[in-house]
């Protein structure tokens, strides 16, 4: 047995799950290299590591999605094979995925029903409402998943797992799109579950969360276990050092030198596009060169609609409603707006930010169709390759090369690549939606620093995020979106958490209590 | 009144091969598999049912043989496209060509054989009632079977757990696998069901509609069935509308030809196909509707990763 430093009674207690020597090679990389892991009943166990450290692969091994090359697994003391997700679920393993495993054309209730045994599926709508209300994760069982934002989808995943009454609950980055109040509620719930004997494997990059929530942590770096510790007695800095093998970079925030307005939104009205959508009402905003404007708000309050209108995916009838670089742009599509100097980092990395099946080089080419990459309509493959190589190198993307398919990269690495690709276009205006969602601390700090550097270089940056800490850290001015209406952007120093909390609650917002409680201590 | 009943009987009969084939294909596509071999499977079903019916003098044995033969052919598709991950479009097209050739080859000795076809339902007293009797109680048994199939497919897809799982598999096989479903097994079942349905459609043509065997007797109905599924935005009731529309225009153009309309018969023969597609294209303009009903992973090979 491997030593378990925290658990002194380890000899007496039987681990619920015990992994030994798990090794999984993918072409060119060892995703897991002889990983040992013990999880005891009633324990909240953190798995820490940077993007590409092998955390997700390890979780997929436990869940039966990936069969390792070597290694053994014991479940409640019995040796078991690495069969299939179906067998893992029978054992009582439930997983909340980082890239969701939801069905977009089905309703919330059907998405949950399809994952439950027939016996569990009775009186489902009522139980969904019950569980989602108890844990402050409001869900309407009749809604279609494709109309939901990322944050709302995550709630569906979590509620689905809870209704399976699991023995081992795996959560891959569960809090990245939850409000602070919802996170507190989630933690309270996880502690209750743990007290009832449920084992919890918790993957997160948020070191503070791990310190407040978890009993034990296993740290992975480059596929190997580099340490085990009790996160409650560690500091954020010491955890970070174990994880990245060095100190955390800290973003440098200098005073703003805001110039002329590069992106102006003037009394923008957009009707809801589907029955569950939010209509934007009288939205006005100006982003000047050399400043970062943040938009805070609880998921599902019009962020999706605003981003679609700004990126040009949804055009606006009154073209003066959106002015880009002095030109009316409301009627222009995404490509025409990019020509005017807009760069856009969407919330969904796969499918919107990048074509999953295409290589990184091809994804680069798709957003840069002008010379020097394309000359007289012909693609200059070597230039595309070296340009992609440059992005990979400059932004520290972990990939074998420009030929890697976008979907083969981990979430954070792909995000670094997309951010890099957009920035290399030298935009005038950059719009970023949830730029560090699901990205580890090191990469997140790097992305934030990149945004700050852009601001120094005179780019107008608009960041739409549900991570309030992030917005408070990098924004010069902050606006709040609630129920399709945007508050005036106020300089960070002239606002307070209380004020933002009240704005997030808004009048007629879907989740007044959560939003209000989110920021008022 | 009797003429109305006659028109209804003929319209339903003309639409029934499409109802079978298209409902079967709809279930296949809902599982995320695109089987373009419908025409071939219908022909194989038609020839198999005709041969067995001619040999045994039992139309019912013939119909069962048609369904089984077409299901067997669809199993070939399933092995190639699902287990061996061959391209679904190419495999389906090959299946259609193969079915056309095979049925022509096997059916050659039966070209001029005459059989006694399946009799329409005749309930003494009831079927002879004026008006209603003929309207409701005098169709071929397979016409009732096709309507029952519609009800069952609809209930299966939208009212049962198994139907929910099938739709989930067609939407996102990776998610369905992640929550523990046997994607390949479910798709096999769907493909076999679709094959059997296409076989029933062919069998209806050969032993009930025009009891005879003629090379290529489905006349492109398999392709129309494929188009129907798409233009019906994968909704069973729209498939029914399309199929009976096809049936009624088929009937109308026969009438027109009989009446000696001054339009060449080729143009008239085109009408059912054109009318069906135009009408369905118009009623299925709604993009949200398509997005909600189209199986998102249609035609994409998927296999569990190791």
mmCIF file of N, CA and C in Angstrom, chain A residues 253 292-297 432 435 448 462-479 492:
data_model
loop_
_atom_site.group_PDB
_atom_site.id
_atom_site.type_symbol
_atom_site.label_atom_id
_atom_site.label_comp_id
_atom_site.label_asym_id
_atom_site.label_seq_id
_atom_site.Cartn_x
_atom_site.Cartn_y
_atom_site.Cartn_z
ATOM 1 N N UNK A 253 -0.840 45.338 -13.139
ATOM 2 C CA UNK A 253 -1.920 46.220 -13.577
ATOM 3 C C UNK A 253 -1.456 47.671 -13.449
ATOM 4 N N UNK A 292 -9.809 48.080 -20.281
ATOM 5 C CA UNK A 292 -10.541 46.831 -20.220
ATOM 6 C C UNK A 292 -11.863 47.096 -19.516
ATOM 7 N N UNK A 293 -12.959 46.811 -20.208
ATOM 8 C CA UNK A 293 -14.275 46.936 -19.593
ATOM 9 C C UNK A 293 -14.787 45.526 -19.317
ATOM 10 N N UNK A 294 -15.243 45.319 -18.093
ATOM 11 C CA UNK A 294 -15.764 44.002 -17.733
ATOM 12 C C UNK A 294 -17.273 44.034 -17.654
ATOM 13 N N UNK A 295 -17.907 42.919 -18.023
ATOM 14 C CA UNK A 295 -19.349 42.780 -17.843
ATOM 15 C C UNK A 295 -19.586 41.581 -16.929
ATOM 16 N N UNK A 296 -20.121 41.871 -15.734
ATOM 17 C CA UNK A 296 -20.399 40.811 -14.777
ATOM 18 C C UNK A 296 -21.869 40.439 -14.867
ATOM 19 N N UNK A 297 -22.230 39.325 -14.272
ATOM 20 C CA UNK A 297 -23.631 38.920 -14.256
ATOM 21 C C UNK A 297 -23.749 37.426 -14.087
ATOM 22 N N UNK A 432 -13.806 39.099 -25.220
ATOM 23 C CA UNK A 432 -13.513 37.770 -24.688
ATOM 24 C C UNK A 432 -14.649 37.342 -23.778
ATOM 25 N N UNK A 435 -12.886 34.126 -20.579
ATOM 26 C CA UNK A 435 -11.603 33.745 -21.171
ATOM 27 C C UNK A 435 -10.832 32.708 -20.349
ATOM 28 N N UNK A 448 -4.744 36.414 -18.442
ATOM 29 C CA UNK A 448 -5.091 37.745 -17.913
ATOM 30 C C UNK A 448 -3.978 38.739 -18.195
ATOM 31 N N UNK A 462 -13.031 44.049 -24.144
ATOM 32 C CA UNK A 462 -14.285 43.838 -23.430
ATOM 33 C C UNK A 462 -14.287 42.397 -22.935
ATOM 34 N N UNK A 463 -14.429 42.202 -21.609
ATOM 35 C CA UNK A 463 -14.420 40.854 -21.042
ATOM 36 C C UNK A 463 -15.780 40.579 -20.414
ATOM 37 N N UNK A 464 -16.454 39.544 -20.883
ATOM 38 C CA UNK A 464 -17.716 39.119 -20.290
ATOM 39 C C UNK A 464 -17.407 37.862 -19.490
ATOM 40 N N UNK A 465 -17.625 37.919 -18.183
ATOM 41 C CA UNK A 465 -17.225 36.777 -17.366
ATOM 42 C C UNK A 465 -18.165 36.618 -16.194
ATOM 43 N N UNK A 466 -18.266 35.383 -15.704
ATOM 44 C CA UNK A 466 -19.041 35.158 -14.481
ATOM 45 C C UNK A 466 -18.108 35.072 -13.284
ATOM 46 N N UNK A 467 -16.811 35.153 -13.557
ATOM 47 C CA UNK A 467 -15.816 35.094 -12.489
ATOM 48 C C UNK A 467 -15.543 36.522 -12.030
ATOM 49 N N UNK A 468 -16.184 36.901 -10.930
ATOM 50 C CA UNK A 468 -16.109 38.295 -10.499
ATOM 51 C C UNK A 468 -14.701 38.673 -10.047
ATOM 52 N N UNK A 469 -14.003 37.729 -9.402
ATOM 53 C CA UNK A 469 -12.628 38.014 -8.966
ATOM 54 C C UNK A 469 -11.775 38.416 -10.153
ATOM 55 N N UNK A 470 -11.964 37.687 -11.232
ATOM 56 C CA UNK A 470 -11.189 37.974 -12.436
ATOM 57 C C UNK A 470 -11.494 39.377 -12.952
ATOM 58 N N UNK A 471 -12.779 39.721 -13.000
ATOM 59 C CA UNK A 471 -13.161 41.034 -13.522
ATOM 60 C C UNK A 471 -12.605 42.143 -12.627
ATOM 61 N N UNK A 472 -12.703 41.931 -11.305
ATOM 62 C CA UNK A 472 -12.199 42.960 -10.389
ATOM 63 C C UNK A 472 -10.690 43.106 -10.537
ATOM 64 N N UNK A 473 -10.015 42.025 -10.901
ATOM 65 C CA UNK A 473 -8.562 42.066 -11.017
ATOM 66 C C UNK A 473 -8.102 42.815 -12.260
ATOM 67 N N UNK A 474 -8.782 42.608 -13.381
ATOM 68 C CA UNK A 474 -8.222 43.162 -14.614
ATOM 69 C C UNK A 474 -8.988 44.352 -15.198
ATOM 70 N N UNK A 475 -10.259 44.558 -14.803
ATOM 71 C CA UNK A 475 -11.038 45.587 -15.484
ATOM 72 C C UNK A 475 -10.675 46.990 -15.005
ATOM 73 N N UNK A 476 -10.831 47.953 -15.904
ATOM 74 C CA UNK A 476 -10.755 49.367 -15.509
ATOM 75 C C UNK A 476 -12.143 49.848 -15.137
ATOM 76 N N UNK A 477 -13.128 49.416 -15.911
ATOM 77 C CA UNK A 477 -14.510 49.763 -15.599
ATOM 78 C C UNK A 477 -15.344 48.493 -15.637
ATOM 79 N N UNK A 478 -16.431 48.496 -14.865
ATOM 80 C CA UNK A 478 -17.238 47.296 -14.735
ATOM 81 C C UNK A 478 -18.712 47.635 -14.908
ATOM 82 N N UNK A 479 -19.392 46.872 -15.775
ATOM 83 C CA UNK A 479 -20.837 46.998 -15.922
ATOM 84 C C UNK A 479 -21.448 45.657 -15.525
ATOM 85 N N UNK A 492 -13.725 50.800 -11.516
ATOM 86 C CA UNK A 492 -13.639 49.808 -10.449
ATOM 87 C C UNK A 492 -13.559 50.466 -9.072
#
